[in-house]
Coordinates of C-alpha atoms in Angstrom, one line a residue:
M1 CA 0.0 0.0 0.0
T2 CA 2.8 2.4 0.6
I3 CA 4.0 1.8 -2.9
R4 CA 0.6 2.9 -4.3
R5 CA 0.7 6.0 -2.1
R6 CA 4.3 6.9 -3.2
A7 CA 3.3 6.3 -6.8
S8 CA 0.3 8.5 -6.4
A9 CA 2.4 11.2 -4.9
V10 CA 4.9 11.0 -7.9
V11 CA 2.0 11.2 -10.3
D12 CA 0.6 14.2 -8.5
A13 CA 4.0 15.9 -8.5
F14 CA 4.5 15.1 -12.2
E15 CA 1.1 16.4 -13.1
S16 CA 1.7 19.7 -11.3
S17 CA 5.2 20.1 -12.9
T18 CA 3.8 19.4 -16.4
N19 CA 0.9 21.8 -16.0
G20 CA -1.8 19.1 -16.0
A21 CA -0.3 16.8 -18.6
V22 CA -1.9 13.4 -18.8
A23 CA -0.4 10.4 -16.9
T24 CA -1.9 6.9 -17.2
T25 CA -1.5 3.8 -15.1
V26 CA 0.0 0.7 -16.6
G27 CA -0.1 -2.3 -14.2
F28 CA 1.5 -1.5 -10.9
G29 CA 3.9 1.1 -12.3
F30 CA 3.2 4.5 -13.8
R31 CA 4.3 5.6 -17.2
P32 CA 3.6 9.2 -17.8
E33 CA 2.4 10.1 -21.3
V34 CA 2.9 13.8 -21.8
S35 CA 1.2 15.5 -24.6
R36 CA 3.5 17.0 -27.3
A37 CA 2.2 20.5 -26.7
A38 CA 3.6 20.5 -23.1
E39 CA 7.1 19.4 -24.2
P40 CA 9.8 22.1 -24.6
L41 CA 11.3 22.3 -28.1
Q42 CA 14.8 20.8 -27.9
L43 CA 17.4 20.5 -30.6
E44 CA 18.9 17.1 -31.3
G45 CA 22.7 17.1 -30.7
N46 CA 24.9 19.6 -28.9
A47 CA 23.8 23.2 -28.4
H48 CA 27.4 24.3 -28.3
L49 CA 27.9 23.0 -31.8
A50 CA 25.0 24.9 -33.1
A51 CA 26.3 28.1 -31.5
L52 CA 29.8 27.5 -33.0
V53 CA 28.3 27.0 -36.5
G54 CA 26.4 30.3 -36.1
M55 CA 29.5 32.2 -35.1
V56 CA 31.5 30.8 -38.0
A57 CA 28.7 31.7 -40.4
L58 CA 28.6 35.3 -39.1
A59 CA 32.4 35.6 -39.3
L60 CA 32.3 34.4 -42.9
L61 CA 29.6 36.9 -43.8
G62 CA 31.5 39.7 -42.2
G63 CA 34.6 38.8 -44.0
V64 CA 32.8 38.7 -47.4
L65 CA 31.4 42.2 -46.7
V66 CA 34.7 43.7 -45.7
A67 CA 36.5 42.2 -48.7
R68 CA 33.7 43.5 -51.0
N69 CA 34.0 47.0 -49.6
R70 CA 37.8 47.0 -49.7
Y71 CA 38.2 45.7 -53.3
D72 CA 35.2 47.5 -54.9
G73 CA 36.4 50.9 -53.7
P74 CA 34.2 53.9 -53.2
E75 CA 31.4 54.2 -55.7
T76 CA 30.9 57.9 -55.3
G77 CA 32.0 58.7 -58.9
H78 CA 34.6 61.2 -57.7
E79 CA 38.0 61.2 -59.3
T80 CA 40.7 59.5 -57.3
E81 CA 43.4 62.1 -58.4
P82 CA 43.8 64.8 -55.8
D83 CA 43.1 68.4 -56.9
R84 CA 46.1 70.4 -57.8
E85 CA 45.0 73.3 -55.6
E86 CA 45.7 71.2 -52.5
F87 CA 49.4 71.4 -53.2
V88 CA 49.6 75.0 -54.1
T89 CA 51.6 77.2 -51.6
D90 CA 50.1 80.4 -50.3
R91 CA 52.5 82.5 -52.3
E92 CA 51.6 80.7 -55.5
R93 CA 47.9 81.0 -54.8
V94 CA 48.3 84.8 -54.5
R95 CA 50.3 85.0 -57.8
Q96 CA 47.6 82.8 -59.5
L97 CA 44.9 85.1 -58.2
L98 CA 46.8 88.2 -59.5
R99 CA 47.3 86.5 -62.9
A100 CA 43.6 85.7 -63.1
N101 CA 42.7 89.4 -62.5
G102 CA 44.9 91.0 -65.1
G103 CA 48.1 91.2 -63.0
R104 CA 46.8 93.6 -60.4
M105 CA 44.3 93.7 -57.5
K106 CA 43.5 95.7 -54.5
Q107 CA 44.7 94.1 -51.3
S108 CA 41.2 94.2 -49.8
N109 CA 39.9 92.2 -52.8
I110 CA 42.7 89.6 -52.2
V111 CA 41.5 89.3 -48.6
D112 CA 38.0 88.8 -49.8
S113 CA 39.1 86.1 -52.3
V114 CA 40.9 83.9 -49.8
D115 CA 39.9 82.5 -46.4
W116 CA 42.8 84.2 -44.6
S117 CA 43.0 87.0 -42.1
K118 CA 44.0 90.5 -43.2
A119 CA 47.2 90.2 -41.1
K120 CA 48.2 87.0 -42.9
V121 CA 47.6 88.5 -46.3
S122 CA 49.6 91.6 -45.3
R123 CA 52.6 89.5 -44.1
L124 CA 52.5 87.3 -47.2
L125 CA 52.4 90.3 -49.6
A126 CA 55.3 92.0 -47.7
D127 CA 57.3 88.8 -48.1
L128 CA 56.5 88.6 -51.8
E129 CA 57.4 92.3 -52.3
E130 CA 60.7 91.8 -50.5
D131 CA 61.5 88.9 -52.9
G132 CA 60.6 91.1 -55.9
Q133 CA 57.7 88.9 -57.0
I134 CA 55.0 91.7 -56.6
T135 CA 54.8 95.4 -56.2
K136 CA 52.6 97.2 -53.7
L137 CA 51.4 100.7 -54.5
R138 CA 49.7 102.9 -52.0
L139 CA 46.4 104.4 -53.4
G140 CA 44.9 106.6 -50.7
R141 CA 44.0 104.2 -47.9
E142 CA 44.3 101.1 -50.0
N143 CA 47.2 99.1 -51.5
L144 CA 47.2 98.0 -55.1
V145 CA 49.1 94.8 -55.5
C146 CA 50.7 94.2 -59.0
L147 CA 52.8 91.5 -60.6
P148 CA 56.0 92.8 -62.2
G149 CA 55.2 94.4 -65.5
H150 CA 51.6 95.0 -64.7
E151 CA 52.0 98.3 -62.7
P152 CA 49.9 101.2 -63.9
T153 CA 51.9 103.7 -66.1
A154 CA 51.1 106.6 -63.8
S155 CA 53.1 104.9 -61.0
K156 CA 56.3 104.7 -63.1
S157 CA 58.9 107.3 -63.4
P158 CA 59.0 109.2 -66.8
E159 CA 62.1 107.1 -67.8
Q160 CA 60.3 103.8 -67.1
A161 CA 57.1 105.0 -68.9
G162 CA 59.1 105.7 -72.0
D163 CA 60.7 102.2 -72.0
D164 CA 57.4 100.5 -72.3

């Protein structure tokens, strides 16, 4: 009789742990038959193996994407050659600006044309004048900056004006 009571207690405990799954009696022993809906879904085999396969698949996918981006290059349509302006010195940039404007410009117009301070432009023009690459003429409160040979004729001496 104690075996039946213990078996009954086991069945009751099993039913409560399986949320009311069906258990049937076969002879003197109990064989629980649990419905398929109450069973948790379990993978056959090793769960660690499945995780490892997933990580390898992600690593391969990542490698393919990195390789594609590296070898395809940017598809922006921009030229890969750098602009020549990037390698132009400040002195050369001022000379190009003067050439583009007929060989002479007011200093204030040079300051407006470049993204430099007035002080930087003034120092740069003083260095260029010292080297003989430009001529600065004072016109009232402004400076007229000229390339050699592009000075106005009124600024030249009578001997220099006759030579041209």
